């Protein structure tokens, strides 16, 4: 077995393990596979040279991201003039870039351990530290395919409102590493097995705890999924039809307290539709005691462009998106990225970021936390003002990725925010997945994908804070840093003795 893993077959198996890793996430949802994939990855790195371990890590990462973010290809060929060859090349390049991060994990793992009986702890810490760096810092953060998202429906989801995505991920990485420890260290096999069982059991116990309470009467909400094809969305000749469609679907649900439209549901600047469309719509909404949450691009007097959410109703207000999407709302790596996108005739907006300390929006007498598109992938952003909020609202346009697995992955990520914060989540998208998620992260209503639809339900305003909403990510990251620091110091002293 050892000889096989050190051969080229070990490299092949690493790619396969990476693919199995991705199958743990939506829409596949084989959640148990992530443990075996990570366990194999750890086993395959034992006694490798640093150079070979880095290659092994890259191949494992390419298996993960080659399947897991292959949807980036779909976003580039929405424009039929883009062709096939260049989008495919850029997709491979994009997947390869993110595959570097498991390679970094492999490098750190083979360099740091000081004890065969403790290196499972180093492996776990390294994996989550690199997840954190990738998810929060690189290109503004890309938290896709982080291991905790695969466990939203498992006993381990009990850790999520306590420790968040990274803390839960650390527990999972420990379980995966301990699976290999059971094989390698026969003397303490029963101890490791007991540790694994205990971690699952504690998660199940925590899952039964209610961290928050209902605050106020139910609120009736209607979520409108317009299903406007991305290639048609911004065509000027389609604008009036789009505006009429959203108006008609809203009028049919005036009995709701709140009506929500998806990201950039209005394909026009605020000033261009303010007098003829928005203000009359607002007056009608007020007459029916309804608030409308919509989304459109907003340009200020200085000419800065914002992706925004607008509340129409008794308390009109606007939220400007803070966390912009790289290669979607701004272009890193200019001028190369701009040149390549120009070859595919892809034109993107040059958006500005909104202020971090924007006040919460309010509808039906309740404040709520707003996120636009992939802002819902960042746990700490969602909990910053959650104490004053009674629910979460996310508006998204995943129409760029129709026919791919991205909308399902994104829905899974959004569910995490509901569970972390202990708040209902109202998620409205252009083409799917639109859903109402309760404070336990469970989907209670969902619209069919790629269909024009409206879903209506009563939601419960929630108050109180989960442990994660109080502490955020810092304690887990500090714990990981302490583990790795101790490992580094231990390695130094061992070398000194030699």
PDB file of C-alpha atoms in Angstrom, residues 265-445:
ATOM      1  CA  UNK A 265     -34.400  42.843 -10.934  1.00  0.00           C
ATOM      2  CA  UNK A 266     -34.701  46.345 -12.408  1.00  0.00           C
ATOM      3  CA  UNK A 267     -32.310  46.505 -15.394  1.00  0.00           C
ATOM      4  CA  UNK A 268     -31.937  50.294 -15.250  1.00  0.00           C
ATOM      5  CA  UNK A 269     -30.326  52.984 -13.129  1.00  0.00           C
ATOM      6  CA  UNK A 270     -32.314  54.310 -10.166  1.00  0.00           C
ATOM      7  CA  UNK A 271     -32.709  57.820 -11.628  1.00  0.00           C
ATOM      8  CA  UNK A 272     -33.935  56.467 -14.976  1.00  0.00           C
ATOM      9  CA  UNK A 273     -36.934  54.700 -13.416  1.00  0.00           C
ATOM     10  CA  UNK A 274     -37.525  56.726 -10.256  1.00  0.00           C
ATOM     11  CA  UNK A 275     -40.344  59.021 -11.403  1.00  0.00           C
ATOM     12  CA  UNK A 276     -42.210  56.818 -13.873  1.00  0.00           C
ATOM     13  CA  UNK A 277     -41.918  53.459 -12.131  1.00  0.00           C
ATOM     14  CA  UNK A 278     -40.501  53.383  -8.603  1.00  0.00           C
ATOM     15  CA  UNK A 279     -42.477  56.197  -6.982  1.00  0.00           C
ATOM     16  CA  UNK A 280     -45.876  55.070  -8.363  1.00  0.00           C
ATOM     17  CA  UNK A 281     -45.044  51.509  -7.267  1.00  0.00           C
ATOM     18  CA  UNK A 282     -44.111  52.745  -3.805  1.00  0.00           C
ATOM     19  CA  UNK A 283     -47.360  54.720  -3.438  1.00  0.00           C
ATOM     20  CA  UNK A 284     -49.373  51.659  -4.381  1.00  0.00           C
ATOM     21  CA  UNK A 285     -47.403  49.486  -1.947  1.00  0.00           C
ATOM     22  CA  UNK A 286     -48.027  51.943   0.905  1.00  0.00           C
ATOM     23  CA  UNK A 287     -51.764  51.918   0.119  1.00  0.00           C
ATOM     24  CA  UNK A 288     -51.751  48.148   0.644  1.00  0.00           C
ATOM     25  CA  UNK A 289     -49.537  48.338   3.764  1.00  0.00           C
ATOM     26  CA  UNK A 290     -46.813  46.373   1.963  1.00  0.00           C
ATOM     27  CA  UNK A 291     -43.067  46.955   1.667  1.00  0.00           C
ATOM     28  CA  UNK A 292     -41.151  46.005  -1.480  1.00  0.00           C
ATOM     29  CA  UNK A 293     -37.468  45.085  -1.460  1.00  0.00           C
ATOM     30  CA  UNK A 294     -36.007  45.436  -4.934  1.00  0.00           C
ATOM     31  CA  UNK A 295     -32.540  45.739  -6.454  1.00  0.00           C
ATOM     32  CA  UNK A 296     -31.003  47.871  -9.182  1.00  0.00           C
ATOM     33  CA  UNK A 297     -27.776  49.695 -10.072  1.00  0.00           C
ATOM     34  CA  UNK A 298     -27.416  53.129  -8.488  1.00  0.00           C
ATOM     35  CA  UNK A 299     -25.124  55.927  -9.669  1.00  0.00           C
ATOM     36  CA  UNK A 300     -24.372  58.757  -7.234  1.00  0.00           C
ATOM     37  CA  UNK A 301     -23.666  62.403  -8.046  1.00  0.00           C
ATOM     38  CA  UNK A 302     -19.936  61.704  -8.231  1.00  0.00           C
ATOM     39  CA  UNK A 303     -20.561  59.093 -10.922  1.00  0.00           C
ATOM     40  CA  UNK A 304     -19.775  56.105  -8.691  1.00  0.00           C
ATOM     41  CA  UNK A 305     -21.778  52.990  -9.538  1.00  0.00           C
ATOM     42  CA  UNK A 306     -23.220  50.722  -6.828  1.00  0.00           C
ATOM     43  CA  UNK A 307     -25.032  47.398  -6.820  1.00  0.00           C
ATOM     44  CA  UNK A 308     -27.894  48.224  -4.484  1.00  0.00           C
ATOM     45  CA  UNK A 309     -30.974  47.008  -2.652  1.00  0.00           C
ATOM     46  CA  UNK A 310     -33.852  49.477  -2.330  1.00  0.00           C
ATOM     47  CA  UNK A 311     -36.761  49.344   0.107  1.00  0.00           C
ATOM     48  CA  UNK A 312     -39.947  50.909  -1.262  1.00  0.00           C
ATOM     49  CA  UNK A 313     -42.591  51.618   1.351  1.00  0.00           C
ATOM     50  CA  UNK A 314     -43.185  53.555   4.533  1.00  0.00           C
ATOM     51  CA  UNK A 315     -39.439  53.700   5.303  1.00  0.00           C
ATOM     52  CA  UNK A 316     -37.608  54.002   1.988  1.00  0.00           C
ATOM     53  CA  UNK A 317     -33.895  53.265   2.263  1.00  0.00           C
ATOM     54  CA  UNK A 318     -31.012  51.823   0.241  1.00  0.00           C
ATOM     55  CA  UNK A 319     -28.176  49.379   0.890  1.00  0.00           C
ATOM     56  CA  UNK A 320     -25.067  49.525  -1.304  1.00  0.00           C
ATOM     57  CA  UNK A 321     -23.130  46.300  -1.769  1.00  0.00           C
ATOM     58  CA  UNK A 322     -19.925  46.157   0.273  1.00  0.00           C
ATOM     59  CA  UNK A 323     -18.170  42.956  -0.809  1.00  0.00           C
ATOM     60  CA  UNK A 324     -17.730  43.116  -4.579  1.00  0.00           C
ATOM     61  CA  UNK A 325     -17.360  40.071  -6.814  1.00  0.00           C
ATOM     62  CA  UNK A 326     -13.946  39.829  -8.517  1.00  0.00           C
ATOM     63  CA  UNK A 327     -14.165  39.446 -12.301  1.00  0.00           C
ATOM     64  CA  UNK A 328     -17.862  40.336 -12.031  1.00  0.00           C
ATOM     65  CA  UNK A 329     -18.088  43.770 -10.430  1.00  0.00           C
ATOM     66  CA  UNK A 330     -14.435  44.747 -10.577  1.00  0.00           C
ATOM     67  CA  UNK A 331     -11.389  43.408 -12.397  1.00  0.00           C
ATOM     68  CA  UNK A 332      -8.256  42.336 -10.501  1.00  0.00           C
ATOM     69  CA  UNK A 333      -5.054  41.627 -12.405  1.00  0.00           C
ATOM     70  CA  UNK A 334      -5.563  44.425 -14.889  1.00  0.00           C
ATOM     71  CA  UNK A 335      -4.743  44.909 -17.734  1.00  0.00           C
ATOM     72  CA  UNK A 336      -4.421  41.173 -18.484  1.00  0.00           C
ATOM     73  CA  UNK A 337      -7.883  40.221 -17.198  1.00  0.00           C
ATOM     74  CA  UNK A 338      -9.517  43.094 -19.070  1.00  0.00           C
ATOM     75  CA  UNK A 339      -7.766  42.099 -22.294  1.00  0.00           C
ATOM     76  CA  UNK A 340      -8.859  38.445 -22.033  1.00  0.00           C
ATOM     77  CA  UNK A 341     -12.469  39.348 -21.239  1.00  0.00           C
ATOM     78  CA  UNK A 342     -12.400  41.795 -24.137  1.00  0.00           C
ATOM     79  CA  UNK A 343     -11.439  38.947 -26.483  1.00  0.00           C
ATOM     80  CA  UNK A 344     -14.658  37.189 -25.425  1.00  0.00           C
ATOM     81  CA  UNK A 345     -16.661  40.415 -25.790  1.00  0.00           C
ATOM     82  CA  UNK A 346     -17.569  40.278 -22.091  1.00  0.00           C
ATOM     83  CA  UNK A 347     -18.381  43.690 -20.621  1.00  0.00           C
ATOM     84  CA  UNK A 348     -18.565  44.070 -16.845  1.00  0.00           C
ATOM     85  CA  UNK A 349     -19.578  46.945 -14.596  1.00  0.00           C
ATOM     86  CA  UNK A 350     -16.990  48.958 -12.694  1.00  0.00           C
ATOM     87  CA  UNK A 351     -18.749  49.065  -9.321  1.00  0.00           C
ATOM     88  CA  UNK A 352     -17.746  50.806  -6.106  1.00  0.00           C
ATOM     89  CA  UNK A 353     -18.053  49.331  -2.606  1.00  0.00           C
ATOM     90  CA  UNK A 354     -20.625  50.685  -0.171  1.00  0.00           C
ATOM     91  CA  UNK A 355     -19.641  51.795   3.332  1.00  0.00           C
ATOM     92  CA  UNK A 356     -19.161  49.056   5.926  1.00  0.00           C
ATOM     93  CA  UNK A 357     -21.256  50.786   8.601  1.00  0.00           C
ATOM     94  CA  UNK A 358     -24.505  51.227   6.652  1.00  0.00           C
ATOM     95  CA  UNK A 359     -27.656  51.230   8.828  1.00  0.00           C
ATOM     96  CA  UNK A 360     -29.931  48.197   8.638  1.00  0.00           C
ATOM     97  CA  UNK A 361     -32.919  48.361   6.317  1.00  0.00           C
ATOM     98  CA  UNK A 362     -36.396  47.955   7.796  1.00  0.00           C
ATOM     99  CA  UNK A 363     -39.642  46.396   6.537  1.00  0.00           C
ATOM    100  CA  UNK A 364     -42.875  45.437   8.300  1.00  0.00           C
ATOM    101  CA  UNK A 365     -41.526  46.995  11.487  1.00  0.00           C
ATOM    102  CA  UNK A 366     -38.413  44.777  11.576  1.00  0.00           C
ATOM    103  CA  UNK A 367     -34.779  45.454  10.734  1.00  0.00           C
ATOM    104  CA  UNK A 368     -32.969  42.878   8.602  1.00  0.00           C
ATOM    105  CA  UNK A 369     -29.433  42.092   7.448  1.00  0.00           C
ATOM    106  CA  UNK A 370     -28.994  42.566   3.698  1.00  0.00           C
ATOM    107  CA  UNK A 371     -26.566  40.730   1.425  1.00  0.00           C
ATOM    108  CA  UNK A 372     -26.238  40.872  -2.342  1.00  0.00           C
ATOM    109  CA  UNK A 373     -25.039  37.872  -4.353  1.00  0.00           C
ATOM    110  CA  UNK A 374     -21.949  36.238  -2.880  1.00  0.00           C
ATOM    111  CA  UNK A 375     -21.868  38.499   0.177  1.00  0.00           C
ATOM    112  CA  UNK A 376     -23.830  35.670   1.791  1.00  0.00           C
ATOM    113  CA  UNK A 377     -20.659  33.553   1.633  1.00  0.00           C
ATOM    114  CA  UNK A 378     -19.041  35.554   4.458  1.00  0.00           C
ATOM    115  CA  UNK A 379     -20.194  34.586   7.927  1.00  0.00           C
ATOM    116  CA  UNK A 380     -18.782  37.524   9.865  1.00  0.00           C
ATOM    117  CA  UNK A 381     -20.363  40.068   7.520  1.00  0.00           C
ATOM    118  CA  UNK A 382     -23.758  38.475   8.159  1.00  0.00           C
ATOM    119  CA  UNK A 383     -23.446  38.631  11.963  1.00  0.00           C
ATOM    120  CA  UNK A 384     -22.012  42.143  12.346  1.00  0.00           C
ATOM    121  CA  UNK A 385     -25.426  43.756  12.958  1.00  0.00           C
ATOM    122  CA  UNK A 386     -27.523  40.656  13.525  1.00  0.00           C
ATOM    123  CA  UNK A 387     -28.360  41.538  17.138  1.00  0.00           C
ATOM    124  CA  UNK A 388     -30.640  44.337  15.883  1.00  0.00           C
ATOM    125  CA  UNK A 389     -31.981  42.279  12.962  1.00  0.00           C
ATOM    126  CA  UNK A 390     -34.915  39.884  13.012  1.00  0.00           C
ATOM    127  CA  UNK A 391     -34.152  38.041   9.743  1.00  0.00           C
ATOM    128  CA  UNK A 392     -31.741  37.942   6.793  1.00  0.00           C
ATOM    129  CA  UNK A 393     -32.408  38.876   3.163  1.00  0.00           C
ATOM    130  CA  UNK A 394     -30.191  37.812   0.274  1.00  0.00           C
ATOM    131  CA  UNK A 395     -30.850  38.847  -3.318  1.00  0.00           C
ATOM    132  CA  UNK A 396     -28.892  37.060  -6.014  1.00  0.00           C
ATOM    133  CA  UNK A 397     -28.666  36.596  -9.755  1.00  0.00           C
ATOM    134  CA  UNK A 398     -27.236  33.156 -10.508  1.00  0.00           C
ATOM    135  CA  UNK A 399     -28.572  33.374 -14.065  1.00  0.00           C
ATOM    136  CA  UNK A 400     -24.953  33.506 -15.236  1.00  0.00           C
ATOM    137  CA  UNK A 401     -24.589  29.859 -14.218  1.00  0.00           C
ATOM    138  CA  UNK A 402     -27.761  28.258 -15.578  1.00  0.00           C
ATOM    139  CA  UNK A 403     -27.424  24.533 -16.191  1.00  0.00           C
ATOM    140  CA  UNK A 404     -24.455  24.216 -13.824  1.00  0.00           C
ATOM    141  CA  UNK A 405     -24.038  23.132 -10.200  1.00  0.00           C
ATOM    142  CA  UNK A 406     -23.263  26.661  -8.952  1.00  0.00           C
ATOM    143  CA  UNK A 407     -26.823  27.696  -7.949  1.00  0.00           C
ATOM    144  CA  UNK A 408     -27.104  24.630  -5.699  1.00  0.00           C
ATOM    145  CA  UNK A 409     -23.713  25.247  -4.088  1.00  0.00           C
ATOM    146  CA  UNK A 410     -24.668  28.878  -3.517  1.00  0.00           C
ATOM    147  CA  UNK A 411     -27.956  27.863  -1.888  1.00  0.00           C
ATOM    148  CA  UNK A 412     -26.047  25.558   0.455  1.00  0.00           C
ATOM    149  CA  UNK A 413     -23.738  28.407   1.426  1.00  0.00           C
ATOM    150  CA  UNK A 414     -26.713  30.682   2.116  1.00  0.00           C
ATOM    151  CA  UNK A 415     -28.265  28.106   4.454  1.00  0.00           C
ATOM    152  CA  UNK A 416     -25.107  28.245   6.564  1.00  0.00           C
ATOM    153  CA  UNK A 417     -25.715  31.943   7.268  1.00  0.00           C
ATOM    154  CA  UNK A 418     -29.212  31.225   8.621  1.00  0.00           C
ATOM    155  CA  UNK A 419     -27.900  28.533  10.974  1.00  0.00           C
ATOM    156  CA  UNK A 420     -24.883  30.565  12.133  1.00  0.00           C
ATOM    157  CA  UNK A 421     -27.000  33.615  12.958  1.00  0.00           C
ATOM    158  CA  UNK A 422     -30.186  31.933  14.190  1.00  0.00           C
ATOM    159  CA  UNK A 423     -32.318  33.936  11.767  1.00  0.00           C
ATOM    160  CA  UNK A 424     -34.739  33.117   8.971  1.00  0.00           C
ATOM    161  CA  UNK A 425     -33.209  33.729   5.554  1.00  0.00           C
ATOM    162  CA  UNK A 426     -35.238  35.037   2.617  1.00  0.00           C
ATOM    163  CA  UNK A 427     -33.223  34.245  -0.502  1.00  0.00           C
ATOM    164  CA  UNK A 428     -34.509  35.580  -3.814  1.00  0.00           C
ATOM    165  CA  UNK A 429     -32.769  34.827  -7.098  1.00  0.00           C
ATOM    166  CA  UNK A 430     -33.474  35.540 -10.737  1.00  0.00           C
ATOM    167  CA  UNK A 431     -33.508  31.937 -11.981  1.00  0.00           C
ATOM    168  CA  UNK A 432     -33.055  29.874  -8.786  1.00  0.00           C
ATOM    169  CA  UNK A 433     -32.517  28.685  -6.163  1.00  0.00           C
ATOM    170  CA  UNK A 434     -35.026  30.964  -4.362  1.00  0.00           C
ATOM    171  CA  UNK A 435     -36.024  29.737  -0.916  1.00  0.00           C
ATOM    172  CA  UNK A 436     -37.174  30.534   2.596  1.00  0.00           C
ATOM    173  CA  UNK A 437     -34.848  29.018   5.201  1.00  0.00           C
ATOM    174  CA  UNK A 438     -35.627  28.820   8.919  1.00  0.00           C
ATOM    175  CA  UNK A 439     -33.279  29.635  11.809  1.00  0.00           C
ATOM    176  CA  UNK A 440     -32.061  26.004  11.887  1.00  0.00           C
ATOM    177  CA  UNK A 441     -30.897  26.183   8.273  1.00  0.00           C
ATOM    178  CA  UNK A 442     -33.797  24.067   7.010  1.00  0.00           C
ATOM    179  CA  UNK A 443     -35.472  24.988   3.710  1.00  0.00           C
ATOM    180  CA  UNK A 444     -39.201  25.413   4.366  1.00  0.00           C
ATOM    181  CA  UNK A 445     -40.229  26.707   0.921  1.00  0.00           C
TER     182      UNK A 445
END
